[in-house]
Each structure stands twice: as C-alpha cells, then as structure tokens.
Coordinates of C-alpha atoms in Angstrom, one line a residue:
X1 CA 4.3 6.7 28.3
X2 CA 4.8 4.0 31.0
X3 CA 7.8 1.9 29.0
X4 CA 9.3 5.8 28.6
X5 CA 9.0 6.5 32.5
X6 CA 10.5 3.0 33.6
X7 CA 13.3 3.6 31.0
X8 CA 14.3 7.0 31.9
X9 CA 13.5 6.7 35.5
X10 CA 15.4 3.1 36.0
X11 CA 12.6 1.9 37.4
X12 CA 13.3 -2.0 38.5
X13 CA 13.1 -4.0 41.6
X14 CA 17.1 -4.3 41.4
X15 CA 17.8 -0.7 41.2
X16 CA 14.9 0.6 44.1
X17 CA 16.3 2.3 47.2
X18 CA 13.3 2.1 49.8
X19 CA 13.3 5.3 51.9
X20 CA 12.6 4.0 55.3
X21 CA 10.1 6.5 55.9
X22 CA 12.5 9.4 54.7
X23 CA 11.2 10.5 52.0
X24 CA 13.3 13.5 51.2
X25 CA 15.0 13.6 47.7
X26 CA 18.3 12.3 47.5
X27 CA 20.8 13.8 44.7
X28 CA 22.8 10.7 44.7
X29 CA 20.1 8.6 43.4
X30 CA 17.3 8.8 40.7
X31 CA 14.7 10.8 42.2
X32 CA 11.2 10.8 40.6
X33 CA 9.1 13.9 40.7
X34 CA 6.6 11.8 43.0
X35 CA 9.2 10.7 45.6
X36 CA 7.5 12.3 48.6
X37 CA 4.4 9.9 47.8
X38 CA 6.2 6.9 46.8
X39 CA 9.5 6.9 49.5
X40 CA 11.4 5.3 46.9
X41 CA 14.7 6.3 44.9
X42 CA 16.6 4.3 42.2
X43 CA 20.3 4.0 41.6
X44 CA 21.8 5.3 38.2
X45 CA 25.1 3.5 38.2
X46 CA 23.5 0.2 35.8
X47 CA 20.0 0.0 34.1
X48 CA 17.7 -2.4 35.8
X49 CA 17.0 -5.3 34.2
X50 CA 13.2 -3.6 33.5
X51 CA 14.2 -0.8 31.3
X52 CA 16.7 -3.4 29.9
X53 CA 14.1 -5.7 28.7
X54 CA 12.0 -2.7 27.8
X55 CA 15.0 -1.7 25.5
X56 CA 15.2 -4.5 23.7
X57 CA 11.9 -5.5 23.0
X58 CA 11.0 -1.4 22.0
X59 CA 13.9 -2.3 18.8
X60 CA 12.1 -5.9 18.2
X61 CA 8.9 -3.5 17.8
X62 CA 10.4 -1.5 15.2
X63 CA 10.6 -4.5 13.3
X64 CA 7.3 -6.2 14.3
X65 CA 5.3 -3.0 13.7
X66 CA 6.2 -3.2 9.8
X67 CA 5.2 -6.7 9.7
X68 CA 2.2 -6.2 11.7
X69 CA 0.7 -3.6 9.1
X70 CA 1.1 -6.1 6.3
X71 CA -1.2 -8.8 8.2
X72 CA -5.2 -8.5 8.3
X73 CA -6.5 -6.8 11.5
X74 CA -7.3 -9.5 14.3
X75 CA -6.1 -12.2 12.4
X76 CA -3.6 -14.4 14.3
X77 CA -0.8 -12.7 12.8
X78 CA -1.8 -9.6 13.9
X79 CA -1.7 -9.8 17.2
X80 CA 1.4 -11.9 17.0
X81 CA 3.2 -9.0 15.8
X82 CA 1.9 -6.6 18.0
X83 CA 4.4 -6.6 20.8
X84 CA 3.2 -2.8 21.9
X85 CA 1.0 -5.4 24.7
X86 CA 4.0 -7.0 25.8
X87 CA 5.2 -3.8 26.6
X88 CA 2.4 -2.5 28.5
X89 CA 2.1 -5.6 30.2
X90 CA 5.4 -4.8 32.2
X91 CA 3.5 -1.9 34.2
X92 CA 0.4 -4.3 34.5
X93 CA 2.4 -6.9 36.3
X94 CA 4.3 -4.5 38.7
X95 CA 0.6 -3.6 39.7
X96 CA -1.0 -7.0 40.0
X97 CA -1.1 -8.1 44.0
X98 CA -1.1 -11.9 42.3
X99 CA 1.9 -11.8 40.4
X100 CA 5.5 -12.4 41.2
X101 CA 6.6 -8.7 40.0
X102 CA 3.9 -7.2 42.6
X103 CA 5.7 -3.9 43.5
X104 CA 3.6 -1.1 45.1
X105 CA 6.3 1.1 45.4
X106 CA 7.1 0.8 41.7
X107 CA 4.0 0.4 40.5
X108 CA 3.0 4.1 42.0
X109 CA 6.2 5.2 40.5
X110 CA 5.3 4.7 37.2
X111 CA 1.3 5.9 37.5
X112 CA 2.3 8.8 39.4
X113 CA 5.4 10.1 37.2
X114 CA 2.4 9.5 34.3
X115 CA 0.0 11.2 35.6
X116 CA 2.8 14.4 36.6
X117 CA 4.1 14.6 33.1
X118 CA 0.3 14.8 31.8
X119 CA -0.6 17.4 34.5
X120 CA 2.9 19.2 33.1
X121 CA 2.1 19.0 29.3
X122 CA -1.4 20.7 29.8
X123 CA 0.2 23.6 32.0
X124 CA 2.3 24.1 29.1
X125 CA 0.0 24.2 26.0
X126 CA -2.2 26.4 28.1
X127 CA 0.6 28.9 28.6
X128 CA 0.9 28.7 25.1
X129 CA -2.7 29.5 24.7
X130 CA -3.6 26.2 23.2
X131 CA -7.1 24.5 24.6
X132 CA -6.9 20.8 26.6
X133 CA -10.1 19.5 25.9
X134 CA -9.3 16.0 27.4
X135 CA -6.3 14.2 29.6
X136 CA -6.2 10.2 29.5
X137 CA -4.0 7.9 30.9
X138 CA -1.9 8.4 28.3
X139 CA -2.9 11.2 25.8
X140 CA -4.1 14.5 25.7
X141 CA -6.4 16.1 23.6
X142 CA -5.3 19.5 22.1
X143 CA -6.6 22.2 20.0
X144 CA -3.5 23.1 17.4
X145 CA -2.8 23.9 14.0
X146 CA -0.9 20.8 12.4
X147 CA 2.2 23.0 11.4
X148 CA 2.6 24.3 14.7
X149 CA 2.6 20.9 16.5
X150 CA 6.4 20.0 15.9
X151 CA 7.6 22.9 17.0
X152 CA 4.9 23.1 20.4
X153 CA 6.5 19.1 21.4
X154 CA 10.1 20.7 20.8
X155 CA 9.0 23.1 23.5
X156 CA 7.7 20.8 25.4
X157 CA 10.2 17.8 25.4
X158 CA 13.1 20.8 26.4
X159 CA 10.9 21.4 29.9
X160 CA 10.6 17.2 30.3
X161 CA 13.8 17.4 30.1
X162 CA 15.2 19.6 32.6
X163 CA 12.9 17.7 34.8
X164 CA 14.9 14.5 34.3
X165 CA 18.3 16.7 34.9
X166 CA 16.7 17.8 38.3
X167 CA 15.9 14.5 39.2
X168 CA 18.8 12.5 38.3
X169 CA 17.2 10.7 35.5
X170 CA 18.3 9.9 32.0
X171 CA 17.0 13.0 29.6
X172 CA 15.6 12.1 26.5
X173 CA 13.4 9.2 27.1
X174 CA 10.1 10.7 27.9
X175 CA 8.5 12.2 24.7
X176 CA 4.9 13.2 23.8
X177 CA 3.9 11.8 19.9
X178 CA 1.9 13.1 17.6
X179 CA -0.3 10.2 15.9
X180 CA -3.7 11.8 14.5
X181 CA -5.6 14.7 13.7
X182 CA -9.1 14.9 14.6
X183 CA -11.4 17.1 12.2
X184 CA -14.3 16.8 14.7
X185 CA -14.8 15.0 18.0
X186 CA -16.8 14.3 20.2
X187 CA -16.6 14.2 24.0
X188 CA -19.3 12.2 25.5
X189 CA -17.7 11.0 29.5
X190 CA -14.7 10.2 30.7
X191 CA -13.2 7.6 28.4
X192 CA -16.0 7.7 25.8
X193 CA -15.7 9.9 22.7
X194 CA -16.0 9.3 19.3
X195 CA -14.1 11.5 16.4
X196 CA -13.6 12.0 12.7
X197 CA -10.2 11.7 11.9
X198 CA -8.0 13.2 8.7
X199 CA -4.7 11.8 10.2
X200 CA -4.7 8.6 11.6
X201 CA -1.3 7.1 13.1
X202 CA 0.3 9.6 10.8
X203 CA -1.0 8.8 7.7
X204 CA -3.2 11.3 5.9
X205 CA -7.0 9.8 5.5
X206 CA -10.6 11.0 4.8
X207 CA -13.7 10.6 7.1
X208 CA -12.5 7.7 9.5
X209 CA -14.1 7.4 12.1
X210 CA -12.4 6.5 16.0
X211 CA -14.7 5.4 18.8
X212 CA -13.6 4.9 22.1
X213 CA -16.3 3.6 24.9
X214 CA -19.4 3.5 22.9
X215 CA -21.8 0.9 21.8
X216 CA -20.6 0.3 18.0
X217 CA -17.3 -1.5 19.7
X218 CA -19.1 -3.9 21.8
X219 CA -20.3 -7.3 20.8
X220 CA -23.4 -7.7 23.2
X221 CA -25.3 -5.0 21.1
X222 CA -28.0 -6.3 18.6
X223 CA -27.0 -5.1 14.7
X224 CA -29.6 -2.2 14.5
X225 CA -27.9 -1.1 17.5
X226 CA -24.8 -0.5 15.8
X227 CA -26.3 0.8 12.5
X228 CA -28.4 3.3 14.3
X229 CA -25.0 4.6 16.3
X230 CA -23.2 4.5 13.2
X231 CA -25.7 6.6 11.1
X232 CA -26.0 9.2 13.8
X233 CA -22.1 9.5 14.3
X234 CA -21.4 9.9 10.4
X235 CA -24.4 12.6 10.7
X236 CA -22.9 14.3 13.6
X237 CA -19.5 14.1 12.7
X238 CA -19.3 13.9 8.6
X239 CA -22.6 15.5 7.3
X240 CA -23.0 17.7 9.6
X241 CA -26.6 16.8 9.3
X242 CA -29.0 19.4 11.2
X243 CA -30.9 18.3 14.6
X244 CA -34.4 18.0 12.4
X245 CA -33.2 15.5 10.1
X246 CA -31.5 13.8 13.1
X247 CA -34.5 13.7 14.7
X248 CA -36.7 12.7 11.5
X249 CA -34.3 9.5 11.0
X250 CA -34.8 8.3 14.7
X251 CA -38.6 8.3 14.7
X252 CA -38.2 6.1 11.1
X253 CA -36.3 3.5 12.5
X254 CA -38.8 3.8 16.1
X255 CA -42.1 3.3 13.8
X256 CA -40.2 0.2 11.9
X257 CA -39.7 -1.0 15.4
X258 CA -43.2 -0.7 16.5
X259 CA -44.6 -1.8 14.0
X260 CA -42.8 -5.3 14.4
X261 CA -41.0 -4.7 10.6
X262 CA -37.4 -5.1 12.3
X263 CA -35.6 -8.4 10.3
X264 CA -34.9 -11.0 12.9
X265 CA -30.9 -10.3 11.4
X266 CA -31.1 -7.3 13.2
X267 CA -32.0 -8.0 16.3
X268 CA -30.2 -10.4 17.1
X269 CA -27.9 -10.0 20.5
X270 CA -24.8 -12.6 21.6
X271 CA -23.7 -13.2 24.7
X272 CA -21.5 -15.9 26.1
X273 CA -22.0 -18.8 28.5
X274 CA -19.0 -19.0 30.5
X275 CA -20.2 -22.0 32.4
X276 CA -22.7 -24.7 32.3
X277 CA -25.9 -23.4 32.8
X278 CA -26.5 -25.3 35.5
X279 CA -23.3 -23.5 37.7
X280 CA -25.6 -20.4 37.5
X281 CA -27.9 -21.4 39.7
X282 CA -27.2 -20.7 43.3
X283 CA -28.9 -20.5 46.8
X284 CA -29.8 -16.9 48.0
X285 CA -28.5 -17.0 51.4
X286 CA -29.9 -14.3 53.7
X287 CA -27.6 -12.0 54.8
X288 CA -28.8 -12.3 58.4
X289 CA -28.7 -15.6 59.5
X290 CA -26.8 -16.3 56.7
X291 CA -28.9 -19.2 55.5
X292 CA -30.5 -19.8 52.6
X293 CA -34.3 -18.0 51.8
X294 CA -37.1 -20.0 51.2
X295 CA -39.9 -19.0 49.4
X296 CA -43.5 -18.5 51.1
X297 CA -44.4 -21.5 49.2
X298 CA -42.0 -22.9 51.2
X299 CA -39.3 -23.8 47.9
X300 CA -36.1 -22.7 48.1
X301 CA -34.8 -19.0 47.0
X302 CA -32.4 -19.4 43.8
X303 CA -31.2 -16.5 41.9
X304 CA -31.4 -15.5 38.5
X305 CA -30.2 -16.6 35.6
X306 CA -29.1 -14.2 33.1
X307 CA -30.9 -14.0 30.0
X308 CA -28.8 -16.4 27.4
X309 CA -28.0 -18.8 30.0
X310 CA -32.1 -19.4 30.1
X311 CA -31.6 -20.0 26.0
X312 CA -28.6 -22.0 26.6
X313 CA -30.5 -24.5 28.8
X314 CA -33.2 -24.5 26.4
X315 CA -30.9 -25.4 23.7
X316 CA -29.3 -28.1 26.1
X317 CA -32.8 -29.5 26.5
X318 CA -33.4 -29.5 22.4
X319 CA -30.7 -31.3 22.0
X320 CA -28.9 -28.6 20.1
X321 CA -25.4 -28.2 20.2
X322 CA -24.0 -26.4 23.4
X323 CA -19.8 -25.8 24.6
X324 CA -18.7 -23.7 27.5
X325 CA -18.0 -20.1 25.8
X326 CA -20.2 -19.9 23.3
X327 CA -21.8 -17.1 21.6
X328 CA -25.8 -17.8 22.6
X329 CA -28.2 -15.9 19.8
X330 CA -30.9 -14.6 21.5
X331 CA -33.7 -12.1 20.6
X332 CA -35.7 -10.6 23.6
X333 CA -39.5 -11.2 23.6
X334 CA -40.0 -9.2 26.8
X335 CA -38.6 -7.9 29.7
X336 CA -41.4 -7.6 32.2
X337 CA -41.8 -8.5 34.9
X338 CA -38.5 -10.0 33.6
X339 CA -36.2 -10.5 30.7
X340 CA -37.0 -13.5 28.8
X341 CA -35.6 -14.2 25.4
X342 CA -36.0 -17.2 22.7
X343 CA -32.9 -18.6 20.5
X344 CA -32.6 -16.8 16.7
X345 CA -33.9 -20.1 15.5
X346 CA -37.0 -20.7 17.5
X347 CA -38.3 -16.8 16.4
X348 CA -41.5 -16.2 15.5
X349 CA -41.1 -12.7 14.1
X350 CA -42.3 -11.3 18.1
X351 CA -39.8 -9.2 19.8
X352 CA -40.3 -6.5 22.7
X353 CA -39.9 -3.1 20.9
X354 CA -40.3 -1.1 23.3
X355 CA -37.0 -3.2 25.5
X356 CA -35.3 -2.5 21.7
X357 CA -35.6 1.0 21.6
X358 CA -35.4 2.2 25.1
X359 CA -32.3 0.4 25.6
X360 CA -30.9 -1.2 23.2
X361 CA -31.2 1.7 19.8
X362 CA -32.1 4.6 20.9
X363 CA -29.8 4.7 25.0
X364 CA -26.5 4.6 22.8
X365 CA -27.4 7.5 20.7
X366 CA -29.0 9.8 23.5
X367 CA -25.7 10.1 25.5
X368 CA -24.3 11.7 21.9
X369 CA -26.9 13.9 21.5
X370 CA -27.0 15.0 24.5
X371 CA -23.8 16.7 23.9
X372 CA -24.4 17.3 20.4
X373 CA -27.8 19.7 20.9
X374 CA -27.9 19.7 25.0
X375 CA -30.4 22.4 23.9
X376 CA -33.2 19.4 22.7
X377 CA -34.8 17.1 25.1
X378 CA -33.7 14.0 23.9
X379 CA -35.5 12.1 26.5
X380 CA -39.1 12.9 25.3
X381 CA -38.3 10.0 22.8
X382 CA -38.5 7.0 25.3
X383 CA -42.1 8.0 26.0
X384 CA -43.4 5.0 24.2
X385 CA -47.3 6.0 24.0
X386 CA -46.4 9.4 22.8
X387 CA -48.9 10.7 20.1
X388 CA -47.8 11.0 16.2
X389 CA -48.7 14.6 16.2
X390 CA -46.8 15.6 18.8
X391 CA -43.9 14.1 17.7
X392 CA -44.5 16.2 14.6
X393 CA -44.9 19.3 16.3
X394 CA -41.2 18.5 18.2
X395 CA -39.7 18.7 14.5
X396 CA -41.7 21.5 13.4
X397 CA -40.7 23.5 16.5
X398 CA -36.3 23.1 15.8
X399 CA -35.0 25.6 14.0

C-alpha cells in the first residue's frame, strides 16, 4: 500500500511544496487527503525521483517474484529475489531520524494517506453489509463470499479513485488485492492471529496454517513449546476438536512434564549472546546520587546477567567453543529466587516444570483459548498443586 501511495501521490523530496503553516488545499498541486495534518503539497508536472525508482524496481519484481518461487524458502536465493523489502524499505527510510532521506513531512504523508484509505475501505464494505473483523497496517480482514470479492474491489477501486481526481493525484495506482482466503481464524490481539487457510497468495490449498505474532514463529521457545501450540491450533482450527478433548490433551502433556518424562530434545531453548559475556556486567548506579550501589556487605551492586549469558560464561570457562552471536542451548533448572539454567550438554535429566509449563507450554496456548471458549477458565491450569480429581471433575463438568 505504501509504494502505491508514494506513486500515485508523487511523494518525493524534489516534488514537496512545504505549506508555510497554510495548510489549506491547493488545486494546483497534488493534495493528499491528509494535507491539513501534514502542510505539505506535491507538484504533478514530473514524477519525483521516489515513485520513479519505485516504478522501476515494482517491473524488476515481476520478474524476481517468478524466480523467487523456484528457490527454497530462506535460502540465500530467496531472499535475493525478494525485492518486495527493497520496496518497503523506501517508506522505512523517509521515517528513520538517522538516515539521509529523514522526511517527517513525507513520511506522515505516506502513513497517514495509509491509514485514510484503510479507514475508507472498511466504511465501504460495511455499507455493503460485509463484516471488518480486523484493520492492519496494510490489510483488512473481511467476511465475503469468494465470487463476490472481484466485483466488491471494482466498487471499491472506482471511490479510490475519485479520491485521487479530487486531490490532484494520479488515479489508478492505489488498489486493494486479494491474496487468501481464510476458512477459519483466529483473532487473538492486535497483530496476533493465527488462521486456516484454503487460498494462499492465490493459489488454491488445503489446511495451511498462517500465524502472525504467536509463539510457533519465534526461535527463543523450547520445541514442546511449539508442538503443544501447533497441536492446539490444528485442533482449533482443522479438527474442530471440542473443549474436553482440548482440555484432556493439555493435562497429558502437564503430567509428562511433572513427572520429569520430557526428552532433553524438547526442552531445549536458544538464545543469542550478542556480546562477550563479560560486556554484560555493569555497575548499578543509583539514580540519586547517581553513583554506583554497594551492597550491605559492602561489594559492589552489578546487575544481572540474562540467563544464556550465565551458560555462555560457563562454557567460556570449560573451554568450549564460544563466538559473539551464537545460539547458547540452555535448559532451565529453576527460576527461583532466580532463573538459572545449565548448557544441553551438561543435563542431567532435571529441569524446572513448573517454569516449563507456566510459561513456556501452556502461556502460548492460554491467550488462544481464551478466545476460543472465553466461557472456560483457562487459568485454573497454572495451579501447580491442583489435585487429580479435581482436574477430573473440570472435564466431567464441559459439555
């Protein structure tokens, strides 16, 4: 959507008018539908050398795109091809204080327009009766019959239009697309949701799966983590597996846990050392006087070292082999009265399950089923010393 607003708007630090504080519309210039809060115009008579790059690398994408899709996902290759970033990057740098294309004026331009033509598209499909579940930056999520999508962007794309006749701008440029088709989704927060798909960048498929936000994408979550979050997703979302047998599968996988049958494989979190382990140890200074704290022992105050730059001084001191930026292997032992952790090598089958559950297997999953049956109590679960028969009496009691 950004590229589409800089191109149709002429958005560029050659073709800006400053308002001087006036910040009435001017018909001789490009006028954005945000002018009043940006007191900027832009001049039509030649494209700005912004939406002329933006031009030419959107027709080196064509071709890149096709060659992307024959190359392995994250390979080298792969991203090589993917010049949809370079793009985006364009916006990013009219936005970043640091950098020589640092426009405010521009920059506000772009985000505003954005966030107008969202605000516009969800006016519409609700006049048209159609339900907005979610706005993003850049996407919207409707609820439409496939065969009526076509002709609903058609509809829309005409009144996007006229707004770029009223203000000056080139029509044409600013378009909504249609890439998949959720069977089922999710809505967790803002950001976070996680869908079944049966169109996926236009292509017809079965049962994939699209998370956004959640655990399963990130890398500092322990394998059982991922498998747990996985399982309850394809339940929620494919099976359409009842909250009892939802239920029945998370106190399985909390009794392996507790009773220490977990495979070290599966615990296992990384984390990255970004530094020597040693640059992670600093003075607390005391925000009065502004010196550093010293201990009633009278040693001085340091702060704390997070969890896998303890292992990676450990492994320092073994001798083992240790570079700036890499992945540390830890498994957490205990985390009271603070996280300590050993290396995936020096484990002796001991592990904190209680740190595992609460916030590691079972925190991921709550926020989904919270949404999922906001009828169930979810939170009953992290009560570790809870007794066997009550849990049983939780599952007899769902209907």
């Amino acid at each position: 959507q950004y590229p589409s607003i800089i191109k149709s708007y002429n958005i560029s630090h050659d073709t800006k008018i400053d308002l001087s504080g006036n910040k009435s519309p001017n018909k001789n210039y490009i006028n954005t539908p945000v002018v009043q809060d940006t007191g900027c115009v832009f001049i039509k008579e030649r494209i700005g050398i912004i939406p002329e790059i933006l031009d030419e690398l959107h027709k080196a994408r064509m071709i890149h795109e096709d060659l992307r899709s024959k190359q392995e996902y994250g390979s080298d290759k792969f991203w090589f091809h993917y010049w949809k970033m370079m793009i985006l990057s364009f916006y990013g740098e009219l936005g970043n204080n640091k950098g020589r294309f640092y426009d405010l004026q521009l920059a506000k331009s772009v985000t505003l327009s954005g966030r107008f033509y969202s605000k516009l598209a969800q006016k519409m499909l609700r006049r048209l009766n159609y339900e907005c579940y979610y706005g993003d930056t850049d996407s919207i999520f409707v609820g439409i019959k496939l065969e009526e999508i076509q002709n609903t962007l058609k509809y829309i794309h005409k009144r996007f239009d006229r707004v770029a006749s009223r203000m000056n701008a080139f029509e044409g440029k600013i378009r909504l697309g249609f890439d998949n088709y959720y069977k089922k989704i999710l809505f967790v927060t803002k950001k976070r949701y996680v869908g079944n798909m049966n169109m996926f960048k236009k292509e017809v498929v079965k049962d994939k799966i699209y998370a956004r936000g959640v655990e399963i994408r990130r890398g500092d979550y322990p394998d059982i983590s991922k498998e747990v979050q996985t399982r309850i997703i394809e339940m929620l979302l494919i099976e359409d597996t009842s909250m009892k047998s939802i239920l029945r599968y998370l106190l399985k996988i909390r009794r392996r846990l507790l009773k220490g049958k977990m495979k070290k494989d599966k615990l296992v979190i990384y984390q990255s050392c970004s530094k020597e382990p040693r640059e992670y140890i600093r003075e607390v200074i005391d925000k009065k006087t502004g010196k550093p704290k010293i201990k009633k022992n009278g040693e001085m105050q340091y702060t704390s070292q997070p969890v896998q730059v303890k292992v990676a001084a450990k492994m320092i001191r073994d001798k083992k082999e240790f570079y700036v930026g890499m992945q540390i292997p830890y498994i957490v032992i205990t985390d009271k009265p603070k996280l300590e952790a050993v290396h995936e090598d020096d484990f002796d089958g001991s592990y904190d399950a209680k740190y595992y559950w609460n916030k590691k297997i079972f925190a991921p999953v709550e926020r989904l089923l919270n949404v999922a049956y906001s009828e169930f109590k979810w939170g009953r679960l992290k009560k570790w010393r809870i007794k066997l028969n009550v849990l049983n009496v939780m599952i007899e009691n769902i209907y």
